[in-house]
CSV table of C-alpha atoms in Angstrom, one decimal:
chain,number,residue,atom,x,y,z
A,1,MET,CA,-0.5,13.9,-3.8
A,2,LYS,CA,-1.7,10.6,-2.0
A,3,LYS,CA,-4.6,10.9,0.1
A,4,LYS,CA,-3.0,9.2,4.5
A,5,LEU,CA,-4.0,6.7,5.0
A,6,SER,CA,-6.6,6.9,7.8
A,7,ILE,CA,-8.7,8.3,5.3
A,8,LEU,CA,-7.8,5.4,3.3
A,9,TYR,CA,-9.0,3.3,5.6
A,10,LEU,CA,-12.0,4.8,6.5
A,11,ASP,CA,-13.2,5.4,3.1
A,12,ALA,CA,-12.7,1.4,3.7
A,13,ILE,CA,-14.6,0.8,6.4
A,14,SER,CA,-17.9,3.3,5.3
A,15,ARG,CA,-17.7,1.4,1.7
A,16,GLY,CA,-17.6,-2.0,4.3
A,17,CYS,CA,-20.5,-0.4,6.0
A,18,GLU,CA,-22.6,0.4,3.0
A,19,SER,CA,-22.1,-3.2,1.9
A,20,LEU,CA,-24.3,-4.9,4.8
A,21,ASN,CA,-28.1,-4.7,4.8
A,22,ALA,CA,-29.9,-3.5,7.7
A,23,GLU,CA,-30.0,-6.0,10.5
A,24,SER,CA,-26.4,-6.6,10.0
A,25,PHE,CA,-25.6,-2.9,10.6
A,26,ASP,CA,-27.9,-2.6,13.7
A,27,LEU,CA,-26.3,-6.5,14.8
A,28,LEU,CA,-22.8,-4.2,14.7
A,29,LYS,CA,-23.9,-0.8,16.5
A,30,LYS,CA,-25.1,-3.6,18.4
A,31,LYS,CA,-22.3,-5.6,19.3
A,32,LEU,CA,-19.5,-2.3,19.4
A,33,LEU,CA,-22.0,-1.3,22.5
A,34,ASP,CA,-21.0,-4.2,24.3
A,35,PHE,CA,-17.1,-3.5,24.0
A,36,GLU,CA,-17.6,0.4,25.6
A,37,SER,CA,-16.2,0.8,29.2
A,38,SER,CA,-18.7,2.7,31.4
A,39,GLU,CA,-16.0,4.8,32.3
A,40,GLY,CA,-15.2,5.6,28.5
A,41,GLY,CA,-12.8,4.4,25.8
A,42,PHE,CA,-13.8,0.4,24.8
A,43,ASN,CA,-12.6,-2.7,26.8
A,44,ASN,CA,-10.3,-4.7,25.4
A,45,GLY,CA,-10.1,-8.9,25.7
A,46,GLY,CA,-9.4,-8.8,29.7
A,47,GLY,CA,-12.9,-6.0,29.9
A,48,ASN,CA,-10.0,-3.5,30.1
A,49,ALA,CA,-10.8,0.1,29.0
A,50,ASP,CA,-7.5,0.0,26.5
A,51,ILE,CA,-6.7,3.1,24.2
A,52,TYR,CA,-5.9,0.3,21.2
A,53,TYR,CA,-9.5,-0.4,20.8
A,54,THR,CA,-10.6,2.9,21.9
A,55,SER,CA,-9.1,3.7,18.3
A,56,PHE,CA,-10.6,1.3,16.8
A,57,GLY,CA,-14.3,1.6,18.8
A,58,LEU,CA,-14.1,5.3,18.1
A,59,ILE,CA,-13.4,5.3,14.4
A,60,LEU,CA,-16.4,2.6,13.6
A,61,SER,CA,-18.4,4.1,16.3
A,62,TYR,CA,-17.9,7.4,14.1
A,63,VAL,CA,-18.6,5.4,10.5
A,64,LEU,CA,-21.7,3.7,12.2
A,65,GLY,CA,-23.0,6.7,13.7
A,66,VAL,CA,-23.7,4.8,16.7
A,67,LYS,CA,-24.6,7.6,19.9
A,68,LEU,CA,-21.4,7.9,22.0
A,69,ASP,CA,-20.8,10.2,25.2
A,70,ILE,CA,-18.7,11.8,24.2
A,71,GLU,CA,-16.6,13.9,27.2
A,72,ARG,CA,-16.8,10.9,28.7
A,73,HIS,CA,-14.8,9.1,26.2
A,74,LYS,CA,-12.8,12.7,26.0
A,75,LYS,CA,-11.8,11.9,30.1
A,76,PHE,CA,-10.6,8.5,29.3
A,77,VAL,CA,-8.2,9.2,25.7
A,78,ASN,CA,-6.9,12.3,27.9
A,79,SER,CA,-5.9,10.3,31.4
A,80,VAL,CA,-4.0,7.9,28.8
A,81,SER,CA,-0.3,8.3,29.2
A,82,VAL,CA,1.5,6.7,26.6
A,83,ASN,CA,6.0,6.6,26.4
A,84,ASP,CA,7.6,8.0,23.5
A,85,ASP,CA,8.5,4.3,22.2
A,86,ASP,CA,5.4,2.7,22.3
A,87,LEU,CA,5.0,3.8,18.8
A,88,ILE,CA,1.6,1.6,18.6
A,89,ASN,CA,0.0,3.2,21.2
A,90,GLN,CA,0.9,6.4,20.6
A,91,ALA,CA,-0.5,6.0,16.8
A,92,ALA,CA,-4.4,5.1,18.8
A,93,LEU,CA,-3.7,8.1,21.1
A,94,ILE,CA,-3.8,10.3,18.4
A,95,LYS,CA,-6.5,8.9,15.9
A,96,CYS,CA,-8.7,9.4,18.6
A,97,ARG,CA,-7.7,13.0,19.7
A,98,MET,CA,-8.4,13.4,16.4
A,99,LEU,CA,-11.8,11.8,15.7
A,100,LEU,CA,-13.3,12.9,19.1
A,101,PRO,CA,-14.5,16.7,18.0
A,102,ALA,CA,-15.0,14.7,14.6
A,103,PHE,CA,-18.5,13.4,16.5
A,104,LYS,CA,-20.1,16.8,16.4
A,105,ILE,CA,-20.2,16.5,12.4
A,106,PRO,CA,-24.1,15.4,11.3
A,107,PHE,CA,-23.9,11.4,10.2
A,108,ARG,CA,-25.2,12.2,7.1
A,109,LEU,CA,-22.1,14.4,6.5
A,110,ARG,CA,-19.5,12.2,8.1
A,111,LYS,CA,-18.7,10.3,4.7
A,112,PHE,CA,-17.9,13.4,3.4
A,113,VAL,CA,-16.1,15.0,5.9
A,114,LYS,CA,-13.7,11.9,7.1
A,115,PHE,CA,-10.2,12.7,8.7
A,116,ASN,CA,-9.6,15.5,7.0
A,117,ILE,CA,-9.8,17.1,9.8
A,118,ARG,CA,-6.7,19.4,10.8
A,119,PRO,CA,-5.0,18.8,14.2
A,120,MET,CA,-4.0,22.0,15.3
A,121,GLN,CA,-4.1,21.3,19.0
A,122,LEU,CA,-2.9,18.4,19.0
A,123,HIS,CA,1.2,18.7,20.5
A,124,TYR,CA,3.8,15.4,20.0
A,125,ASP,CA,6.9,15.5,20.1
A,126,LEU,CA,7.3,13.6,16.2
A,127,PRO,CA,8.4,10.0,16.6
A,128,SER,CA,12.5,9.8,16.0
A,129,VAL,CA,13.9,7.2,13.5
A,130,SER,CA,15.7,5.9,16.3
A,131,ASP,CA,12.8,3.9,17.8
A,132,VAL,CA,12.4,1.8,14.3
A,133,LYS,CA,13.4,-1.1,15.5
A,134,THR,CA,11.0,-3.4,13.4
A,135,MET,CA,9.7,-2.9,10.4
A,136,TYR,CA,6.0,-2.7,11.9
A,137,ASP,CA,7.6,0.7,13.5
A,138,ALA,CA,8.1,1.9,10.3
A,139,PHE,CA,4.5,2.2,9.4
A,140,LEU,CA,3.7,3.1,12.4
A,141,CYS,CA,6.0,6.6,12.3
A,142,LEU,CA,4.6,6.6,9.2
A,143,ASN,CA,0.9,7.0,9.8
A,144,ILE,CA,1.5,9.2,13.1
A,145,LEU,CA,3.3,11.5,10.9
A,146,GLN,CA,0.6,11.5,7.9
A,147,ASP,CA,-2.0,11.8,10.8
A,148,LEU,CA,0.0,15.6,12.4
A,149,LEU,CA,0.2,16.5,8.9
A,150,LYS,CA,3.7,16.4,8.8
A,151,SER,CA,6.0,16.0,6.3
A,152,ILE,CA,6.9,12.3,5.8
A,153,HIS,CA,9.9,12.9,3.6
A,154,PRO,CA,12.4,11.9,7.0
A,155,LEU,CA,11.7,8.7,6.5
A,156,ILE,CA,13.3,8.0,3.3
A,157,ASP,CA,16.5,8.0,4.9
A,158,ILE,CA,15.6,4.3,6.7
A,159,LEU,CA,14.4,2.4,3.4
A,160,ALA,CA,17.8,1.4,3.2
A,161,ARG,CA,18.4,0.3,6.6
A,162,LEU,CA,14.6,-1.6,6.3
A,163,GLU,CA,15.6,-3.4,3.3
A,164,LEU,CA,18.1,-5.6,4.7
A,165,LEU,CA,15.5,-7.3,6.8
A,166,ARG,CA,14.0,-8.6,3.6
A,167,ASN,CA,14.0,-12.2,3.6
A,168,GLU,CA,14.9,-14.7,0.9
A,169,ASP,CA,11.8,-15.7,0.0
A,170,GLY,CA,11.0,-11.7,-0.8
A,171,GLY,CA,8.8,-11.0,2.7
A,172,PHE,CA,10.1,-9.1,5.8
A,173,PRO,CA,9.9,-11.0,9.4
A,174,ASN,CA,8.7,-9.1,12.4
A,175,ASN,CA,12.5,-9.3,13.6
A,176,LYS,CA,15.6,-9.9,11.9
A,177,GLY,CA,15.9,-13.8,11.5
A,178,GLU,CA,12.7,-14.7,12.0
A,179,LEU,CA,10.1,-15.7,8.8
A,180,SER,CA,8.5,-13.5,6.6
A,181,HIS,CA,4.8,-12.4,8.1
A,182,VAL,CA,2.4,-10.3,6.4
A,183,THR,CA,1.7,-7.7,8.6
A,184,ALA,CA,5.8,-6.9,8.3
A,185,THR,CA,5.4,-7.5,3.9
A,186,VAL,CA,2.1,-5.1,4.1
A,187,SER,CA,3.8,-2.7,6.4
A,188,PHE,CA,6.7,-2.4,3.6
A,189,VAL,CA,4.6,-2.5,0.9
A,190,LEU,CA,2.2,0.5,2.1
A,191,PHE,CA,5.4,2.5,3.5
A,192,LYS,CA,7.6,2.3,0.3
A,193,PHE,CA,4.5,2.8,-1.4
A,194,MET,CA,3.4,5.9,0.1
A,195,LEU,CA,7.0,7.6,0.8
A,196,LYS,CA,8.5,6.8,-3.6
A,197,ASN,CA,5.2,5.7,-5.1
A,198,GLU,CA,7.4,2.4,-6.1
A,199,ILE,CA,5.2,-0.6,-6.0
A,200,ASP,CA,8.0,-3.6,-4.5
A,201,GLN,CA,7.0,-6.6,-7.0
A,202,ASN,CA,9.0,-9.1,-4.6
A,203,ALA,CA,7.3,-8.5,-1.7
A,204,VAL,CA,3.9,-8.0,-3.4
A,205,GLU,CA,4.4,-12.0,-5.1
A,206,PHE,CA,5.5,-13.4,-0.9
A,207,LEU,CA,1.8,-11.2,0.0
A,208,LEU,CA,0.5,-13.7,-3.3
A,209,SER,CA,2.1,-16.8,-1.7
A,210,LEU,CA,0.0,-16.5,1.0
A,211,GLN,CA,-3.2,-16.6,-0.5
A,212,ASP,CA,-4.6,-19.7,-0.3
A,213,SER,CA,-7.6,-21.0,-2.6
A,214,SER,CA,-10.4,-19.8,0.2
A,215,GLY,CA,-9.1,-16.1,-1.2
A,216,GLY,CA,-8.2,-14.9,2.5
A,217,PHE,CA,-4.3,-14.8,3.2
A,218,LYS,CA,-2.5,-17.1,5.7
A,219,SER,CA,-0.1,-14.5,8.3
A,220,SER,CA,2.5,-16.3,7.3
A,221,LYS,CA,3.7,-19.9,4.8
A,222,VAL,CA,4.0,-22.9,8.4
A,223,VAL,CA,0.5,-21.5,9.6
A,224,PRO,CA,-2.8,-23.6,8.3
A,225,ILE,CA,-5.8,-21.7,7.8
A,226,ALA,CA,-6.0,-17.5,6.8
A,227,ASP,CA,-7.2,-15.8,9.0
A,228,MET,CA,-9.2,-11.8,8.5
A,229,LEU,CA,-6.6,-9.5,10.1
A,230,SER,CA,-3.7,-10.8,7.2
A,231,THR,CA,-6.8,-11.1,4.9
A,232,ALA,CA,-7.3,-7.3,5.7
A,233,THR,CA,-4.3,-5.9,5.8
A,234,ALA,CA,-3.0,-7.8,3.0
A,235,LEU,CA,-5.9,-6.7,0.9
A,236,THR,CA,-5.5,-3.0,1.5
A,237,ALA,CA,-1.9,-2.9,0.0
A,238,PHE,CA,-3.3,-4.8,-3.0
A,239,ASN,CA,-6.1,-2.0,-3.2
A,240,ILE,CA,-3.6,1.0,-2.3
A,241,CYS,CA,-0.9,-0.4,-4.7
A,242,GLY,CA,-4.0,-0.8,-7.2
A,243,CYS,CA,-2.2,-5.1,-7.9
A,244,SER,CA,-4.8,-8.3,-8.1
A,245,THR,CA,-4.7,-11.1,-6.2
A,246,ASN,CA,-4.9,-14.5,-7.6
A,247,VAL,CA,-8.6,-15.2,-6.3
A,248,SER,CA,-11.4,-13.5,-7.8
A,249,SER,CA,-12.9,-10.9,-5.5
A,250,LYS,CA,-16.3,-13.1,-5.2
A,251,GLU,CA,-14.7,-16.0,-3.8
A,252,VAL,CA,-12.5,-13.5,-1.4
A,253,SER,CA,-16.4,-12.0,-0.2
A,254,GLN,CA,-17.1,-15.8,0.0
A,255,PHE,CA,-14.3,-15.5,2.8
A,256,ILE,CA,-15.0,-12.6,5.0
A,257,ALA,CA,-18.7,-13.6,4.7
A,258,ALA,CA,-18.1,-17.2,6.5
A,259,HIS,CA,-16.2,-14.8,9.5
A,260,TRP,CA,-19.7,-13.4,9.7
A,261,ILE,CA,-20.7,-14.4,13.5
A,262,ASN,CA,-24.9,-14.9,13.9
A,263,SER,CA,-25.0,-12.4,16.8
A,264,GLY,CA,-22.7,-9.2,14.9
A,265,GLY,CA,-19.7,-9.3,14.6
A,266,PHE,CA,-16.5,-11.1,12.7
A,267,SER,CA,-14.0,-13.4,13.8
A,268,ALA,CA,-10.8,-13.6,13.8
A,269,THR,CA,-10.5,-17.6,11.9
A,270,ILE,CA,-13.8,-19.9,10.8
A,271,LEU,CA,-13.1,-21.8,14.2
A,272,ASP,CA,-13.3,-19.0,16.6
A,273,GLN,CA,-16.9,-17.3,17.1
A,274,THR,CA,-15.9,-14.5,19.6
A,275,THR,CA,-15.2,-10.5,18.3
A,276,ASP,CA,-14.0,-7.8,19.4
A,277,PRO,CA,-13.5,-4.3,18.4
A,278,GLU,CA,-10.2,-4.9,16.4
A,279,TYR,CA,-12.0,-8.1,14.5
A,280,ILE,CA,-15.2,-5.6,13.3
A,281,PHE,CA,-13.0,-3.2,12.6
A,282,TYR,CA,-10.6,-5.6,9.9
A,283,GLY,CA,-13.7,-7.7,8.7
A,284,LEU,CA,-15.4,-4.4,7.7
A,285,LEU,CA,-11.8,-2.9,6.0
A,286,ALA,CA,-11.4,-6.1,4.4
A,287,ILE,CA,-14.9,-6.1,2.7
A,288,GLY,CA,-14.8,-2.0,1.7
A,289,MET,CA,-10.6,-2.8,0.3
A,290,ASN,CA,-11.7,-6.0,-1.9
A,291,THR,CA,-14.4,-3.2,-3.4
A,292,LYS,CA,-13.2,-1.7,-6.6
A,293,THR,CA,-12.8,2.1,-6.1
């Protein structure tokens, strides 16, 4: 049985943390706390506590060993209400509720325990395939079902419908008729691999066409430079599916290092010098997924 995606991500984040020197590790912990809300949760770019950013903040705090007032964060998480069709925030809320009890685990044992926590007290209406409008929706449904330890087999029924979204270049758009995008294509590659244990070679070839000589991946063919989110997600697909990229892991490592900010964290692009919990997560994910396991 395959590990669920949440565990694979947590494994990669742990590997990313282990690659840091002591100074960078401490900088990341301090930087992450800059985004902690005084009322619980982690702030988005507008300075407001946000369940999506809180999911990244809690995962990072768990792996980095950041000490939090867990009761304060529980109060925030329990106050959040998300619409059934808001799959991205539903997935974030479920991850937060699963992870909070795990902070009782001693830091030295967390690497071994990870997300292997049974969601005994999580009661959610399962996402409906009718809510799936995009490839990313399908990917979020997959994540939600895995996190709730439910069967993902029913999702096979929508695979043929999702195939219809494919563009001639082999990639997938966020919405029908748009350009192929790295996130949507990675979502399909992982969705199909998890469901059928099959690698979609056409989609993989499209992803390879987005990798430039720096080792990074661009979000689409019309974007001029590679970015951290696209690179982390593409590397995730290649790592989990056991595929090779066009550029050596050493060069990819140099690309990731170029996005390190001296005050701690990773930027979205080399033109940026800001960070947030999401991009700290993607920076560490990229490092971990660039590591052979």
